[in-house]
Coordinates of C-alpha atoms in Angstrom, one line a residue:
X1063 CA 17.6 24.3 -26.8
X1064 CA 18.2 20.6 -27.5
X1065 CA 15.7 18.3 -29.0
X1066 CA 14.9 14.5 -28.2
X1067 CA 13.4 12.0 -30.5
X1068 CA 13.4 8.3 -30.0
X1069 CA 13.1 6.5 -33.1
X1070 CA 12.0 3.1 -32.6
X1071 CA 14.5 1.3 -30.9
X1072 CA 17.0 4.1 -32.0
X1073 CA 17.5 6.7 -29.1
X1074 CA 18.7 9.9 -30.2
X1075 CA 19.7 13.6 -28.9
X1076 CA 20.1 16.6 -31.2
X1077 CA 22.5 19.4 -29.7
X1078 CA 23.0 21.9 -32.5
X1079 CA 24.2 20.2 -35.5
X1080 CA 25.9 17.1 -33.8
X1081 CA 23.2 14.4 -33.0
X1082 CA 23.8 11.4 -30.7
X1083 CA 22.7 8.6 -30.5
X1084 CA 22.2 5.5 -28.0
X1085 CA 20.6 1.9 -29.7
X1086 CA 18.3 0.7 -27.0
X1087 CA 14.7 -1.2 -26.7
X1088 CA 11.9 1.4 -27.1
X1089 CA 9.7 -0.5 -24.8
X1090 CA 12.2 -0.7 -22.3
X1091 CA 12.5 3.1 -22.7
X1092 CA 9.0 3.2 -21.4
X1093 CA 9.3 1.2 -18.4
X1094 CA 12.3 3.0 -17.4
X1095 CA 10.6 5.8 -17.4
X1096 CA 7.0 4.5 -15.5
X1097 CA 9.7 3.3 -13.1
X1098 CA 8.7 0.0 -14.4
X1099 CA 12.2 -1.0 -15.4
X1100 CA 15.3 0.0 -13.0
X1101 CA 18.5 -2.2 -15.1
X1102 CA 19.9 0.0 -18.0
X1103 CA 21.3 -3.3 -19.1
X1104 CA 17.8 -4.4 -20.1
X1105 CA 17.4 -0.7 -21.8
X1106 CA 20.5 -0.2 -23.9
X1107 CA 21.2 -2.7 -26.5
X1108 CA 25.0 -1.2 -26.3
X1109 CA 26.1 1.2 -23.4
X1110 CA 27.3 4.3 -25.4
X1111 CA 27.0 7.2 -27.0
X1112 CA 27.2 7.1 -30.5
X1113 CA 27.2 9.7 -33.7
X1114 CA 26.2 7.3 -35.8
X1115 CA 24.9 3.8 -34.7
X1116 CA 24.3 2.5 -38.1
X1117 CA 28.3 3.1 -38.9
X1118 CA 29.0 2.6 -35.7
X1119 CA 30.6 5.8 -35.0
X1120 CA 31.1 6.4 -31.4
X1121 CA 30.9 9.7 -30.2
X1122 CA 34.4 11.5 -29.4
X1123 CA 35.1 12.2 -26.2
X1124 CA 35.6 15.8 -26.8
X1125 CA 31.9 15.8 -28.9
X1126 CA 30.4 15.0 -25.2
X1127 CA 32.5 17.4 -23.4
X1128 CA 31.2 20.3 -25.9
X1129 CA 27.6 19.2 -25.8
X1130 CA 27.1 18.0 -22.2
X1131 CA 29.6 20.0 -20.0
X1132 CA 31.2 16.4 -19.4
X1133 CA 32.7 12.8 -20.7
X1134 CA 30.8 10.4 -18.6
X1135 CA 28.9 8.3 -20.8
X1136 CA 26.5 7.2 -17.9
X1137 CA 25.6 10.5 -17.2
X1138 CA 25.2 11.2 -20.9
X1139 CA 22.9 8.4 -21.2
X1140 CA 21.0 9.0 -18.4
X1141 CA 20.0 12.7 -19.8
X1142 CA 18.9 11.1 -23.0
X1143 CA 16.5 8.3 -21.5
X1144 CA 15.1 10.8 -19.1
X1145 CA 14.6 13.9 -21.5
X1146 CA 14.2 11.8 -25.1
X1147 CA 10.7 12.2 -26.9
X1148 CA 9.2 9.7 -28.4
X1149 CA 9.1 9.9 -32.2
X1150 CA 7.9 6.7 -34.1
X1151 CA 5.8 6.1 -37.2
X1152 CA 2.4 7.7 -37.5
X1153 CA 0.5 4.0 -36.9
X1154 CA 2.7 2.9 -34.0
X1155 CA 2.3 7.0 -32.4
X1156 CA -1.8 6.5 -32.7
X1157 CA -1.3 2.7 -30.6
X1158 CA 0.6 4.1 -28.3
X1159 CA -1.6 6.6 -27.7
X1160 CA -4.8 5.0 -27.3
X1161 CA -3.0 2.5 -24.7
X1162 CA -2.2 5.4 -22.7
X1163 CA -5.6 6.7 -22.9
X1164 CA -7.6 3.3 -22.3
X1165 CA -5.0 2.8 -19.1
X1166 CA -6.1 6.3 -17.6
X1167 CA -9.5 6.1 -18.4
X1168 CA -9.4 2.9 -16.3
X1169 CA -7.9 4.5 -13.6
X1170 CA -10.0 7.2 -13.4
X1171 CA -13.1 5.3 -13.9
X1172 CA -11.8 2.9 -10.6
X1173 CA -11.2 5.8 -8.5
X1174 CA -14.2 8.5 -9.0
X1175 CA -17.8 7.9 -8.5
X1176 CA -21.1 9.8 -8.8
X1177 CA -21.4 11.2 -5.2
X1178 CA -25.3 10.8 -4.9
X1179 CA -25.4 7.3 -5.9
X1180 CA -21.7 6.1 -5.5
X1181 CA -21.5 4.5 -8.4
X1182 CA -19.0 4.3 -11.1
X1183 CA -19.2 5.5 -14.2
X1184 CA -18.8 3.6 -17.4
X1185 CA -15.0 4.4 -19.2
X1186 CA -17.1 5.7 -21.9
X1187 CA -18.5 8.7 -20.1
X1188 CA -15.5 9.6 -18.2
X1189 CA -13.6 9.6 -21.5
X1190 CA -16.2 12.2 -22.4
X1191 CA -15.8 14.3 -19.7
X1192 CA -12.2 14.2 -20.2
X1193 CA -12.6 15.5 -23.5
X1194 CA -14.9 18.1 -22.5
X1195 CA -12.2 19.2 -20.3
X1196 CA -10.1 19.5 -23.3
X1197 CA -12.0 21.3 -25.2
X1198 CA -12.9 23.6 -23.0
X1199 CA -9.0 24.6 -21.8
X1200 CA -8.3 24.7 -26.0
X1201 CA -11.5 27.1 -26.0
X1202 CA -10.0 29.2 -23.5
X1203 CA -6.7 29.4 -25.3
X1204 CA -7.9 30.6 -28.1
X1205 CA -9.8 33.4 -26.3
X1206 CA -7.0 34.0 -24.3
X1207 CA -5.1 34.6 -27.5
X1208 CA -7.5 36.7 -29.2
X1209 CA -8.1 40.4 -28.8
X1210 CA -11.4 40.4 -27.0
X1211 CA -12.6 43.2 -24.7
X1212 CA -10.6 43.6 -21.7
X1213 CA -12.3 41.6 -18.6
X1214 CA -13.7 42.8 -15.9
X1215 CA -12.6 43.4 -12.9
X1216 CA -15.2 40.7 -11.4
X1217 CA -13.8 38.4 -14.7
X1218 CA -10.4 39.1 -13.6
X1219 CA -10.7 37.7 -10.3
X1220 CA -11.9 34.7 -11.8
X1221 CA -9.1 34.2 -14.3
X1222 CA -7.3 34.1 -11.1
X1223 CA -8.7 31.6 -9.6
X1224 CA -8.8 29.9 -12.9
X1225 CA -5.2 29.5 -12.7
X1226 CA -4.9 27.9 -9.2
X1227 CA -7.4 25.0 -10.7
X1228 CA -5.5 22.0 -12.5
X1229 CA -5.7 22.2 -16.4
X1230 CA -6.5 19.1 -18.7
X1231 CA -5.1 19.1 -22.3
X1232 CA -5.0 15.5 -22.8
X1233 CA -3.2 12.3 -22.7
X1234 CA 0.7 12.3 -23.7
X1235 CA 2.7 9.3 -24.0
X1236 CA 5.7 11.0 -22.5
X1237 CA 4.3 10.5 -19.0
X1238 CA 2.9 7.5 -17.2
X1239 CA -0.4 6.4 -16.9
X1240 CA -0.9 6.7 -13.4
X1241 CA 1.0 10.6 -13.3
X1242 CA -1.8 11.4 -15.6
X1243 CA -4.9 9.5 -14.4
X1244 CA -4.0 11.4 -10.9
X1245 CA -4.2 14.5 -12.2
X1246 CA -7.2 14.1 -14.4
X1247 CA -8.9 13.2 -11.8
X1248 CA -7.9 16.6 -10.0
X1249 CA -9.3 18.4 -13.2
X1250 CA -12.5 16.7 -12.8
X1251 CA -13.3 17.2 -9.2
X1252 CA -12.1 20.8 -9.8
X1253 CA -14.9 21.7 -12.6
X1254 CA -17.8 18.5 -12.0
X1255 CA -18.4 18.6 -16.4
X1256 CA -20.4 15.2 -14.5
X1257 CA -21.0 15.3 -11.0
X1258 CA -17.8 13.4 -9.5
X1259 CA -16.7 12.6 -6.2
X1260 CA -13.2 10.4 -5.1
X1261 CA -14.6 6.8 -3.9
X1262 CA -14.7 6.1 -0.7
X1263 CA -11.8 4.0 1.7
X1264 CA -13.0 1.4 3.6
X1265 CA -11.4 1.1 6.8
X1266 CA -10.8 -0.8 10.3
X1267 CA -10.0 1.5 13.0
X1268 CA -9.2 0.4 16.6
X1269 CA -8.8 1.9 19.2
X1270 CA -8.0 0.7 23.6
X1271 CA -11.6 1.3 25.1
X1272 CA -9.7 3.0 28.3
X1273 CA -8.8 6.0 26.4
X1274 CA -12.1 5.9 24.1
X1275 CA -13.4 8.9 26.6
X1276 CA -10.5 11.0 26.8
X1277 CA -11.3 14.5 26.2
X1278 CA -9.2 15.9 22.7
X1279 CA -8.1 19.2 23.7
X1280 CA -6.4 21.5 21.1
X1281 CA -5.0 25.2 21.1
X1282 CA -7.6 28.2 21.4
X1283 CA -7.7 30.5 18.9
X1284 CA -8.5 34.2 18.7
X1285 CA -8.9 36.3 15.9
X1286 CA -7.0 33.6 14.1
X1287 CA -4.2 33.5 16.5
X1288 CA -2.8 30.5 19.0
X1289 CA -3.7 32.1 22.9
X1290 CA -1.6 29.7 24.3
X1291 CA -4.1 28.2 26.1
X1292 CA -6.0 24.3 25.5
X1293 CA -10.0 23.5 25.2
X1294 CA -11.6 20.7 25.1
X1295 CA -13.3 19.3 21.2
X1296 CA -14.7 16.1 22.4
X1297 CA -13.7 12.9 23.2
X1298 CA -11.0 10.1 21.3
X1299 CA -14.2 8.8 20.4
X1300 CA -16.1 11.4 18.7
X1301 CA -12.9 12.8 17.1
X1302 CA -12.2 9.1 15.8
X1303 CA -16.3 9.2 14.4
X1304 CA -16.4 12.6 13.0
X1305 CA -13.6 11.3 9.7
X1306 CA -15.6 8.7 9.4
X1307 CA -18.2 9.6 6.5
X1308 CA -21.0 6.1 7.3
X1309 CA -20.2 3.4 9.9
X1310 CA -20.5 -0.1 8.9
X1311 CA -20.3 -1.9 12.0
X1312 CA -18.6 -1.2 15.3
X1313 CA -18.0 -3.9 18.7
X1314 CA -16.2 -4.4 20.9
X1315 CA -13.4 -7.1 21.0
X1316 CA -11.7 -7.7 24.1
X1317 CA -9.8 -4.5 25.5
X1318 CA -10.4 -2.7 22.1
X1319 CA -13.0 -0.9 20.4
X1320 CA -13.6 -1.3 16.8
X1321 CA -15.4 0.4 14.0
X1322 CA -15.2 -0.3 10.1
X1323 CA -16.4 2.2 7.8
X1324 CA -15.9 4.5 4.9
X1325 CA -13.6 7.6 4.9
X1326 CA -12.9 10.2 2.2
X1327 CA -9.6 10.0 1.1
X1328 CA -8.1 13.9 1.7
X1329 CA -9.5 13.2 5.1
X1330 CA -7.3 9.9 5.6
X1331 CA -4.4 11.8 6.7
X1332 CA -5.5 13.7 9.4
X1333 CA -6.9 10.6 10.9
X1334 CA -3.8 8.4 10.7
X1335 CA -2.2 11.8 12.3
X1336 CA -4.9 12.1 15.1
X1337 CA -4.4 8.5 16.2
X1338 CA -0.8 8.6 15.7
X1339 CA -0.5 11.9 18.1
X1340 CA -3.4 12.2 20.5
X1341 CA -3.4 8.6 21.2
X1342 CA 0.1 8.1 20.8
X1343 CA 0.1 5.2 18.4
X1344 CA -2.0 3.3 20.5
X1345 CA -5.2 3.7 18.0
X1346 CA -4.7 2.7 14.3
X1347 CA -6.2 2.8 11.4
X1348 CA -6.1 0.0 8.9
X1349 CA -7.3 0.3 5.1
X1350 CA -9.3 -2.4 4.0
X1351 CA -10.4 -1.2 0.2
X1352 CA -8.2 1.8 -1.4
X1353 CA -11.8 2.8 -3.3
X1354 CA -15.0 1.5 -2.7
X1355 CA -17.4 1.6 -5.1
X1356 CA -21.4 0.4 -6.3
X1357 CA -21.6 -1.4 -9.2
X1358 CA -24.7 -2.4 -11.6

């Protein structure tokens, strides 16, 4: 299997014994890759392939065709920036990799809060958490890898539902910042080592006052099944009310009703598909915070 490495603003690919190189800016390598950065020309310090940049030694046509299953050099390139690993000295490695970590622990720390008292916690705590996380998936590893007595069939069923819950092994420079705060915040919810909850969305939903009592009516079910048949689960206005988790004000202006309040995110897109459908685009739903939060 091929290996990557990036060494500082020296971009290479190993492929057997033939390694091949590309001279380009290692920060830009970064921002390509966060989607930061979209011109190679402000990525590549020279737009080839080389065996040896140093010597300047480009790499033969033939080289390519054996290695990558082609000549184009673009394509060759692109493999490399998109599959290299980052591999700098041991100082420059440890900076990197506490700016990744402060960046998600900001994110995180902006997007999760304690779900009694809605506020945030402090970077330092949710770093914490995070690395109780981390030690607690390499705990499990190691039993995992051990010979212990064979689990039960009640332990078995919970290794299996172990494995549908995200895992958290810490940060890694080879992905973004966001990519990674997302998903640690996924690994949080999905074990609480602090009681965590996403923060709130504040939002301004309208909606024509003459459809405001028009019964919802959905498909009966039985035993699980559609009958073909429609019943009645309320009015526009109720339906609109029930994703809402606490009003903050509501009135009426003009022809329209209005209400601002807070909504849980995973419950944002059934709204936005409720007004779009059963009011036909006539109701919307506009976001005024992405995450509300209480601060000290």
């Amino acid at each position: 299997m091929a290996t990557f490495h990036i060494y500082l603003k020296l971009l290479n690919l190993c492929l057997g014994k033939k390694r091949f190189e590309i001279p380009c800016y290692k920060n830009k390598v970064l921002e390509y890759r966060s989607g930061i950065e979209t011109d190679l020309d402000n990525v590549l310090q020279i737009p080839n392939v080389f065996l040896n940049v140093s010597k300047g030694q480009v790499a033969p046509a033939d080289d390519l065709k054996k290695a990558f299953g082609t000549t184009d050099v673009d394509a060759v390139v692109l493999e490399i920036l998109n599959k290299g690993e980052l591999q700098v000295g041991e100082k420059e490695r440890k900076d990197q990799h506490e700016r990744v970590q402060r960046e998600v622990v900001d994110i995180v720390a902006g997007k999760l809060v304690d779900p009694k008292s809605k506020r945030v916690y402090t970077t330092g705590m949710i770093e914490k958490a995070l690395d109780q996380l981390n030690k607690q998936e390499a705990h499990s590893q190691q039993q995992a890898s051990g010979t212990g007595t064979p689990a039960s069939p009640e332990n078995g069923d919970q290794k299996v539902k172990k494995k549908d819950l995200p895992v958290w092994t810490g940060v890694t420079t080879t992905k973004s910042a966001k990519e990674q705060a997302l998903h640690a915040i996924k690994a949080l919810i999905a074990y609480q080592p602090i009681p965590v909850a996403r923060a709130r969305m504040r939002l301004r939903i309208t909606c024509p006052t003459n459809i405001l009592k028009q019964s919802v009516r959905s498909a009966s079910k039985v035993g699980g099944e559609d009958t073909g048949e429609e019943k009645a689960t309320g009015t526009v206005k109720d339906r609109i009310l029930s994703f809402v988790e606490q009003v903050e004000s509501q009135d009426m202006v003009g022809e329209e009703w209005e209400v601002i309040g807070f909504v849980e995110p995973g419950a944002f897109r059934s709204l936005t598909e409720f007004v779009g459908t059963q009011t036909k685009g006539r109701a919307r739903a506009e976001v005024l915070d992405t995450a509300v939060v209480h601060e000290d």
